[in-house]
Coordinates of C-alpha atoms and ligand atoms in Angstrom, one line a residue:
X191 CA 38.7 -5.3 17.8
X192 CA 36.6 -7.5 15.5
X193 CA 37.0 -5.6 12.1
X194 CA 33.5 -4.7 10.2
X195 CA 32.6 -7.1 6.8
X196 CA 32.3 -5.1 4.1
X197 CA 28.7 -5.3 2.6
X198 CA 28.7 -7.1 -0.9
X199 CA 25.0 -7.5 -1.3
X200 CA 23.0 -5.3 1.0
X201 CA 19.1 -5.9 1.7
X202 CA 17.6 -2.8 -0.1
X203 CA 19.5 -0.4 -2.1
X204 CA 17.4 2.4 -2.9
X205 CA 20.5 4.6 -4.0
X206 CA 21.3 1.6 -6.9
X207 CA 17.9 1.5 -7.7
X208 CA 17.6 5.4 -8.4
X209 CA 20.9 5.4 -10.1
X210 CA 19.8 4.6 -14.1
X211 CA 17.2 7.5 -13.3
X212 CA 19.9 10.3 -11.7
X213 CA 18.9 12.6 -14.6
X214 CA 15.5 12.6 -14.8
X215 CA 15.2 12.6 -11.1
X216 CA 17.4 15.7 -10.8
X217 CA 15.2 17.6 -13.6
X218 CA 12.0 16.8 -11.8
X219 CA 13.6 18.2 -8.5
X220 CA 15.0 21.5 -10.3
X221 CA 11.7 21.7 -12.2
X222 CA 9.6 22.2 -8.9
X223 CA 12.5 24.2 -7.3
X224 CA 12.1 26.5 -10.5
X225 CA 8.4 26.9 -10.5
X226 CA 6.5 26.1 -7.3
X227 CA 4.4 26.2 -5.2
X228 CA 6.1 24.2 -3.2
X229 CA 3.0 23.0 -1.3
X230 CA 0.1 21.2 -3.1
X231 CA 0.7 22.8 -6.5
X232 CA 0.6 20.6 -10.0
X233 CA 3.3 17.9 -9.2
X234 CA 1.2 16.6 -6.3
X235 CA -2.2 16.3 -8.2
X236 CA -0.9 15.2 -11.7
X237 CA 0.9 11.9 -9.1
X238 CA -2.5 11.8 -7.6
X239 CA -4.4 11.4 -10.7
X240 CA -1.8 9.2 -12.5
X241 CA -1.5 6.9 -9.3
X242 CA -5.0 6.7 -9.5
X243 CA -4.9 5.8 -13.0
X244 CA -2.5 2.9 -12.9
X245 CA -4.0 1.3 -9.5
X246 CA -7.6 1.6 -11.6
X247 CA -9.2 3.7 -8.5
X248 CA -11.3 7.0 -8.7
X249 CA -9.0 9.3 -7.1
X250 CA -6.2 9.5 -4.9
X251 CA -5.0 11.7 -1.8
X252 CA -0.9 12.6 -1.4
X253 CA 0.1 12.3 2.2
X254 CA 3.6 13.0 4.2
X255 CA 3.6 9.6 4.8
X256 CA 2.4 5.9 4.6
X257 CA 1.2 5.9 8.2
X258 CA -0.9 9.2 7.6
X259 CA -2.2 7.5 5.0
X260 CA -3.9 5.0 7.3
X261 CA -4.6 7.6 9.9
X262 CA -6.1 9.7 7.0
X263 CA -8.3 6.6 5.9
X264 CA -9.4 5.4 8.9
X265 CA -10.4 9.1 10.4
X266 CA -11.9 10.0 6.7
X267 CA -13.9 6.1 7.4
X268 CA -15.6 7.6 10.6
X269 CA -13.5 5.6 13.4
X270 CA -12.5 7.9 16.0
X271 CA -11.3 7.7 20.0
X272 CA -13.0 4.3 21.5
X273 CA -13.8 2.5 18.5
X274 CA -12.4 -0.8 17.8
X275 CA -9.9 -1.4 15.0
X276 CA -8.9 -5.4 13.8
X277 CA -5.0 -5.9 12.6
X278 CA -3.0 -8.6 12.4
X279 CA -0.5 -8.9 15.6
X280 CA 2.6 -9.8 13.0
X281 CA 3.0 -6.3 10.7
X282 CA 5.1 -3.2 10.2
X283 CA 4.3 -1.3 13.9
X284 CA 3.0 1.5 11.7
X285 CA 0.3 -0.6 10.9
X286 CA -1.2 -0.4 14.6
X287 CA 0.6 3.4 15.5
X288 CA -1.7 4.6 13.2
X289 CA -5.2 2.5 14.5
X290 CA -3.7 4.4 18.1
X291 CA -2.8 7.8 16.5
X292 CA -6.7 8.5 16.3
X293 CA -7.5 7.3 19.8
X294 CA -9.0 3.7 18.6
X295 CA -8.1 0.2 20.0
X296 CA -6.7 -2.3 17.9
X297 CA -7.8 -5.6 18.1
X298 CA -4.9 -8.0 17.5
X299 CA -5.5 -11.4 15.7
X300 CA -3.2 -13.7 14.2
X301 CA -2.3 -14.6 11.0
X302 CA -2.6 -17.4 8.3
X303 CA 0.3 -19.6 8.2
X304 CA 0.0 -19.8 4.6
X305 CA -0.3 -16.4 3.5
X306 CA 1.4 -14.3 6.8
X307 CA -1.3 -12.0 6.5
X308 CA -4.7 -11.7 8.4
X309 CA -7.8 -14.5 7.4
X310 CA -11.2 -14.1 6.8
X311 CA -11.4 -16.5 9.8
X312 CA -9.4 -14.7 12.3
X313 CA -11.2 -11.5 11.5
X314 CA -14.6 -13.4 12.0
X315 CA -13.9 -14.5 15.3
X316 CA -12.9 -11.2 16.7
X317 CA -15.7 -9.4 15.8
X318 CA -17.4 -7.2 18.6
X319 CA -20.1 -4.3 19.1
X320 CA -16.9 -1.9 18.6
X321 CA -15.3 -3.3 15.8
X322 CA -15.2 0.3 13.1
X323 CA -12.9 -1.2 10.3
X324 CA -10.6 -4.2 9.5
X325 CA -6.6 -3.4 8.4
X326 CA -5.7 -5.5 5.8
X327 CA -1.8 -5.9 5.3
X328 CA -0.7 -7.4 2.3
X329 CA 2.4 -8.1 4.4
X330 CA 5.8 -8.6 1.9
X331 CA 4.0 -8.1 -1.0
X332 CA 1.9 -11.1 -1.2
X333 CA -2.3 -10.2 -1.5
X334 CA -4.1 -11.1 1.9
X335 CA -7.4 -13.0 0.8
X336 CA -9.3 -9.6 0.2
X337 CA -11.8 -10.9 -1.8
X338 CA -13.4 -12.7 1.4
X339 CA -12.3 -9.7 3.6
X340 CA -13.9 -7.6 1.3
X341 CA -16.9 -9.4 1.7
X342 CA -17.2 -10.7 5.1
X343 CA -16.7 -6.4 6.3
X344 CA -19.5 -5.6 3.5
X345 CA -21.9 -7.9 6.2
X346 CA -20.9 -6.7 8.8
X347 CA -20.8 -2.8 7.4
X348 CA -17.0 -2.4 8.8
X349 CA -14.8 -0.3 6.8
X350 CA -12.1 -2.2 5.1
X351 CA -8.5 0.0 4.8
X352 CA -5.5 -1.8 3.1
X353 CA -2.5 -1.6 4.0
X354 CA -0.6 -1.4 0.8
X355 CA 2.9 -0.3 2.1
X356 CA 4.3 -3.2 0.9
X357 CA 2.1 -4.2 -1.8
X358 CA 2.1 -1.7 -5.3
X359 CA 1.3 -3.4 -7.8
X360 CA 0.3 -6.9 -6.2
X361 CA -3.0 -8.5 -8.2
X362 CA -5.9 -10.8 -7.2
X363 CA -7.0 -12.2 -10.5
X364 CA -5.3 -8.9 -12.6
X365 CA -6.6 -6.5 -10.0
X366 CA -4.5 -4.6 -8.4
X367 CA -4.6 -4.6 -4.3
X368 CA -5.8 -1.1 -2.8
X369 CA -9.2 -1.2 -5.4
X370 CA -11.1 -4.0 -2.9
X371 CA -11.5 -2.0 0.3
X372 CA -13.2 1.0 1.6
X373 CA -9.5 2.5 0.7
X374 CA -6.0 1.7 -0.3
X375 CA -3.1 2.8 1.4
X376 CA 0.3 3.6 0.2
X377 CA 3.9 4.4 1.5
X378 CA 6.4 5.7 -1.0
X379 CA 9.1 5.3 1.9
X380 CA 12.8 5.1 -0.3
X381 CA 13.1 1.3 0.0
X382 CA 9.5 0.3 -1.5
X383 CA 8.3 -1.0 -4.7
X384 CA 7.8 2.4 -5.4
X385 CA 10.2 4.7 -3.2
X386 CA 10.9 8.2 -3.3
X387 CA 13.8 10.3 -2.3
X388 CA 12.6 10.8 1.4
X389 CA 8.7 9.8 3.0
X390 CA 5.5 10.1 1.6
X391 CA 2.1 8.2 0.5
X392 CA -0.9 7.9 -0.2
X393 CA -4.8 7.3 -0.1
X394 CA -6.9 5.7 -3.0
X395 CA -10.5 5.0 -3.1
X396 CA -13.7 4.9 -5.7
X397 CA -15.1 6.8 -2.9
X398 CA -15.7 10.4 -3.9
X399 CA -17.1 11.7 -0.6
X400 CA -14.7 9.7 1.3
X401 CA -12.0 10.9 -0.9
X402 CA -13.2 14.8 0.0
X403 CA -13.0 14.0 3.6
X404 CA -9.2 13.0 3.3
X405 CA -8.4 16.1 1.6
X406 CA -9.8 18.2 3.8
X407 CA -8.2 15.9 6.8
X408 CA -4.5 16.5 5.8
X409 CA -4.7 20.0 5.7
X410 CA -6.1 20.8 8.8
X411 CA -9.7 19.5 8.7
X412 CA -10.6 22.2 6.2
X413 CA -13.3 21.9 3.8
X414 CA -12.8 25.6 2.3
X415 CA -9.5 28.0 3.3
X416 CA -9.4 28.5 7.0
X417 CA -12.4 27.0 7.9
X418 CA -11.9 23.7 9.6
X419 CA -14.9 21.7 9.2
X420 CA -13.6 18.2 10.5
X421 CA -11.6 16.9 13.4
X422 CA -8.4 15.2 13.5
X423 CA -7.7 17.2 10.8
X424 CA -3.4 17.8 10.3
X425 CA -1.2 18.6 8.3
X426 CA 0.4 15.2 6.0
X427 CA 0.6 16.4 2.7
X428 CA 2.6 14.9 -0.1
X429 CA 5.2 17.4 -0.9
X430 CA 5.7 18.9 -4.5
X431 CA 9.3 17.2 -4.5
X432 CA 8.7 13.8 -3.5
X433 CA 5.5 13.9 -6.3
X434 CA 7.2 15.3 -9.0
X435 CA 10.0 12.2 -8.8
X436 CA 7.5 9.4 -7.9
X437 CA 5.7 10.7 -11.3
X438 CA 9.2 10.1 -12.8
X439 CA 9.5 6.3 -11.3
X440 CA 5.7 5.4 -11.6
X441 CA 5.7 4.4 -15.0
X442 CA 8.5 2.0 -14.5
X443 CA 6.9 0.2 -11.5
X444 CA 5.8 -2.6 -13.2
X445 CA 9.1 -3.6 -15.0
X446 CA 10.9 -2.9 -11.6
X447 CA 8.1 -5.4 -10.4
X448 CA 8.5 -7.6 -12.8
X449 CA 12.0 -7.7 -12.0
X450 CA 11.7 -8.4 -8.2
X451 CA 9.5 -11.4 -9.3
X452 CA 12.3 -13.0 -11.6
X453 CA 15.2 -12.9 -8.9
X454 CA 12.8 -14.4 -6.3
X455 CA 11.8 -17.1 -8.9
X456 CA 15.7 -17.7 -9.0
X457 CA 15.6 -17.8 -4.9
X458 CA 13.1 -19.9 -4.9
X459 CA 14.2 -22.4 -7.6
X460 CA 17.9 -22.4 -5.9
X461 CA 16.3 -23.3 -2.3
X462 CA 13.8 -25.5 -3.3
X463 CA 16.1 -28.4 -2.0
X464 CA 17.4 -26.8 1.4
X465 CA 15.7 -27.0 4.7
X466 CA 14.4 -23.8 4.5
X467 CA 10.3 -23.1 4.2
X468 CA 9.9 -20.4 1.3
X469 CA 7.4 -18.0 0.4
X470 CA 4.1 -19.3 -1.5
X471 CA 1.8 -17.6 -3.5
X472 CA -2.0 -18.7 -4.3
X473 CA -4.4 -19.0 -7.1
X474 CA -4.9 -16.1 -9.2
X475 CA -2.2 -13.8 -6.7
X476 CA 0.9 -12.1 -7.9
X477 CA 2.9 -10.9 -5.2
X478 CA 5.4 -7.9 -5.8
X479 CA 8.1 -9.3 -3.7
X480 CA 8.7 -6.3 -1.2
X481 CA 10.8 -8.8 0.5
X482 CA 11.8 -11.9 0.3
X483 CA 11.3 -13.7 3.9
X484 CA 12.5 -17.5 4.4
X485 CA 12.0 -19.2 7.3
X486 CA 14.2 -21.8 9.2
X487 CA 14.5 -23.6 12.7
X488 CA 18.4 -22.1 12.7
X489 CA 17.4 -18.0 11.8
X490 CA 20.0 -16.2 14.4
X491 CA 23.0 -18.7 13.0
X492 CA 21.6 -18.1 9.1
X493 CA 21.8 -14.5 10.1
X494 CA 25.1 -14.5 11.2
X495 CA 26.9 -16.1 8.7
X496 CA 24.9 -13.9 6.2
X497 CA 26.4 -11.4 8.2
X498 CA 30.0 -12.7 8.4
X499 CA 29.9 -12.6 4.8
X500 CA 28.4 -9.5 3.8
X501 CA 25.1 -10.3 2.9
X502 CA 22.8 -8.0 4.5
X503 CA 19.3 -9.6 6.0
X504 CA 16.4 -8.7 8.3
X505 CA 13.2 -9.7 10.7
X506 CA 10.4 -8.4 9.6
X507 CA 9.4 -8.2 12.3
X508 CA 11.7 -9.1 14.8
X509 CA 8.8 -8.3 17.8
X510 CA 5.1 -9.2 17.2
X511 CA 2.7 -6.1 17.5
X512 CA 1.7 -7.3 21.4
X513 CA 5.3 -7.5 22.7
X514 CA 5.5 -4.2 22.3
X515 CA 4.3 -1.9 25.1
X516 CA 4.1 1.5 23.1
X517 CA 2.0 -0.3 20.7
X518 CA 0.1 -3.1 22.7
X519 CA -1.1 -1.4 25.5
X520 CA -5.2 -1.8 26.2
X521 CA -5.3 -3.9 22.8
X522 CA -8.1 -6.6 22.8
X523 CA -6.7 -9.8 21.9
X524 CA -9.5 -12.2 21.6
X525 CA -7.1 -15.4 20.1
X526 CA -3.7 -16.9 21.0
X527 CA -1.4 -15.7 18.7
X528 CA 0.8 -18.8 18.3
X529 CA 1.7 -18.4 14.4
X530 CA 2.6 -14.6 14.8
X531 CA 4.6 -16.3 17.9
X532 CA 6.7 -19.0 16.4
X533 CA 7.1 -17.1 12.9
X534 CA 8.5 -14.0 14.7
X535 CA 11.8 -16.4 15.4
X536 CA 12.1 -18.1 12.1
X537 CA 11.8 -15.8 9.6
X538 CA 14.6 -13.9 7.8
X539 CA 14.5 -11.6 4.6
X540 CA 16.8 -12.3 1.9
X541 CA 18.4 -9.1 0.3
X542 CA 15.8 -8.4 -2.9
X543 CA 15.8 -5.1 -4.9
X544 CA 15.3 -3.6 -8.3
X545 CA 19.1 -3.3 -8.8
X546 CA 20.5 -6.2 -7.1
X547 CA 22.9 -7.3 -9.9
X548 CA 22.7 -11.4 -10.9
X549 CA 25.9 -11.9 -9.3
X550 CA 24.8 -10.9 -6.4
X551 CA 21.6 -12.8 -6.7
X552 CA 24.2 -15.6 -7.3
X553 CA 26.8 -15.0 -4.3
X554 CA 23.3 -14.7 -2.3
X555 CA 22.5 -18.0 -3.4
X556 CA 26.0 -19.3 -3.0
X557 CA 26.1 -18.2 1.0
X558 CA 23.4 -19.3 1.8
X559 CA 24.2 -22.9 0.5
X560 CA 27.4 -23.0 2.1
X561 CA 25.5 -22.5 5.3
X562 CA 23.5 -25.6 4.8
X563 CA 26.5 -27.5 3.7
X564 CA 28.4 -26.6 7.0
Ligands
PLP647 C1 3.0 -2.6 6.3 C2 3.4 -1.2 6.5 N1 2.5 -0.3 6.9 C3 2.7 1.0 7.1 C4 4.0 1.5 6.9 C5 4.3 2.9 7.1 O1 4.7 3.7 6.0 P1 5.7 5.0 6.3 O2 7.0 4.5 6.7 O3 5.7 5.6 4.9 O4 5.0 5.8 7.3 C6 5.0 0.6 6.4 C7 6.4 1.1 6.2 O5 7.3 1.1 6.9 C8 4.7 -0.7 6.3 O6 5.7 -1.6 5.9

């Protein structure tokens, strides 16, 4: 039997990275245990308004999850069953399960080698007499070009939703991403930027109506009680729980941020010199580091030594959006896909987390030299 390596530097470590905050965490839990309501009572809407706050949006909307977030947005934007959605073909799956969760058909394009996320470009190209909305991932962390999404679905009256799963507290020239589209979208799953202690997410727009729409949409479809006024309507909320601990981690998102960007400056300036190609990041961008994805011609055998010595990695993602059938199936795809193609078997995430110690940073570092020395 080949015996298991023990894990020295895992990928994500959401238990570290909640450890420093134990307490507080445990207080905010007992407080809403103590009080209630458990459902939509004061935890969810004083997140809501302080989420909105810090990302500089009007409002925001809690929701069960980052996926119902984008279901919530683009149902709330008007798309519905037949109407085509664009999304880039190399994303989290959630990205497209939600375009199909409402009954529309994504319209897979590839992305820009540069950036991994969709281009104003690609997006241009697919256009169509169906075409509802555009999904924006600002995949890893890294701002897609929304400025020239923004504007090129302005023309063409398309509603823009961005995915921000990845992305809280990522800038384009100081502004944060979720502020350019018709709506941001958030997941607060444990092992992002900002993670709680199980699922949730949420919506934000300067949209008031829109906004109104959403509320009423994940609880039920009801614009006043028991009266359900829209369809698709469901029931995602944000749970009291989740809120009242997010509210606990929110303010420290930026330094937790700012961390994440110093250990993949120390990546980046330790790799510089090995045959690997590393992430970039534009003019006027800050990315927030979700993960840190390299890519080389000899992935599977950099993943198994990472492996054989405890350093945990991943494939994000390891199948593009049209290999898979559940997701794929009826999708438009007006362009070859050939960079989601080749990336999907060169690219490898480096372990990358608010806690990761510098010695781990450093043994990290050390492995993945000693592969290239081999
Ligand atoms: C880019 C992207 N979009 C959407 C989601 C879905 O978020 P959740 O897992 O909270 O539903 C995720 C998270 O896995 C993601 O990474």
């Amino acid at each position: 039997m080949v015996e298991a390596v023990p894990i020295r530097v895992p990928l994500a470590d959401p238990v570290a990275d909640n450890r420093s905050l134990a307490q507080d965490l445990t207080l905010a839990a007992a407080g809403v245990l103590a009080t209630g309501p458990y459902i939509l009572g004061p935890s969810v809407r004083a997140f809501e308004q302080a989420f909105a706050h810090w990302l500089g949006g009007y409002d925001a909307v809690g929701t069960a999850s980052g996926t119902d977030a984008l279901v919530l947005a683009l149902l709330g934007a008007g798309v519905g069953p037949g109407d085509e959605v664009i999304a880039p073909a190399h994303t989290a799956g959630p990205t497209v399960a939600a375009i199909r969760i409402i009954g529309a058909l994504p319209v897979l394009v590839d992305i820009d080698p540069a950036t991994f996320c969709l281009g104003p470009d690609q997006v241009a190209a697919a256009l169509g007499p169906r075409v509802k909305a555009v999904v924006a991932v600002h995949l890893y962390g890294r701002p897609a070009p929304i400025v020239a999404l923004a504007d090129l679905c302005q023309r063409h009256r398309l509603a823009l939703i961005e995915d921000c799963a990845q992305a809280a507290g990522a800038t384009v020239d100081g502004r944060r991403v979720g502020s350019f589209g018709t709506a941001g979208c958030f997941s607060f799953y444990p092992t992002k930027n900002l993670g709680g202690v199980g699922d949730g997410g949420c919506v934000v727009s300067t949209d008031a109506e829109f906004l109104e729409r959403v509320r009423s949409l994940r609880t039920y479809g009801w614009s006043r009680p028991q009266y359900a006024e829209y369809a698709g309507g469901r029931c995602s909320r944000l749970d009291e729980l989740q809120a009242a601990m997010l509210a606990v981690k929110l303010p420290l998102l930026d330094a937790w941020n700012d961390r994440r960007r110093s250990v993949a400056e120390r990546y980046l300036e330790a790799f510089h010199r090995l045959p690997l190609r590393l992430p970039e990041s534009g003019a006027g961008e800050r990315s927030v580091y979700h993960l840190f994805v390299v890519r080389s011609d000899r992935r599977d055998a950099l993943e198994q030594f990472l492996r054989e010595h405890g350093i945990g990695s991943g494939r994000h993602y390891p199948w593009p959006i049209h290999h898979q059938p559940g997701l794929a199936a009826g999708a438009r795809i007006p362009q070859p896909l050939t960079v989601t193609e080749q990336i999907s078997r060169e690219i490898l995430s480096l372990p990358l987390y608010y806690a990761i110690t510098d010695d781990q940073v450093e043994t990290v570092i050390s492995i993945v030299g000693r592969f290239f020395d081999s």
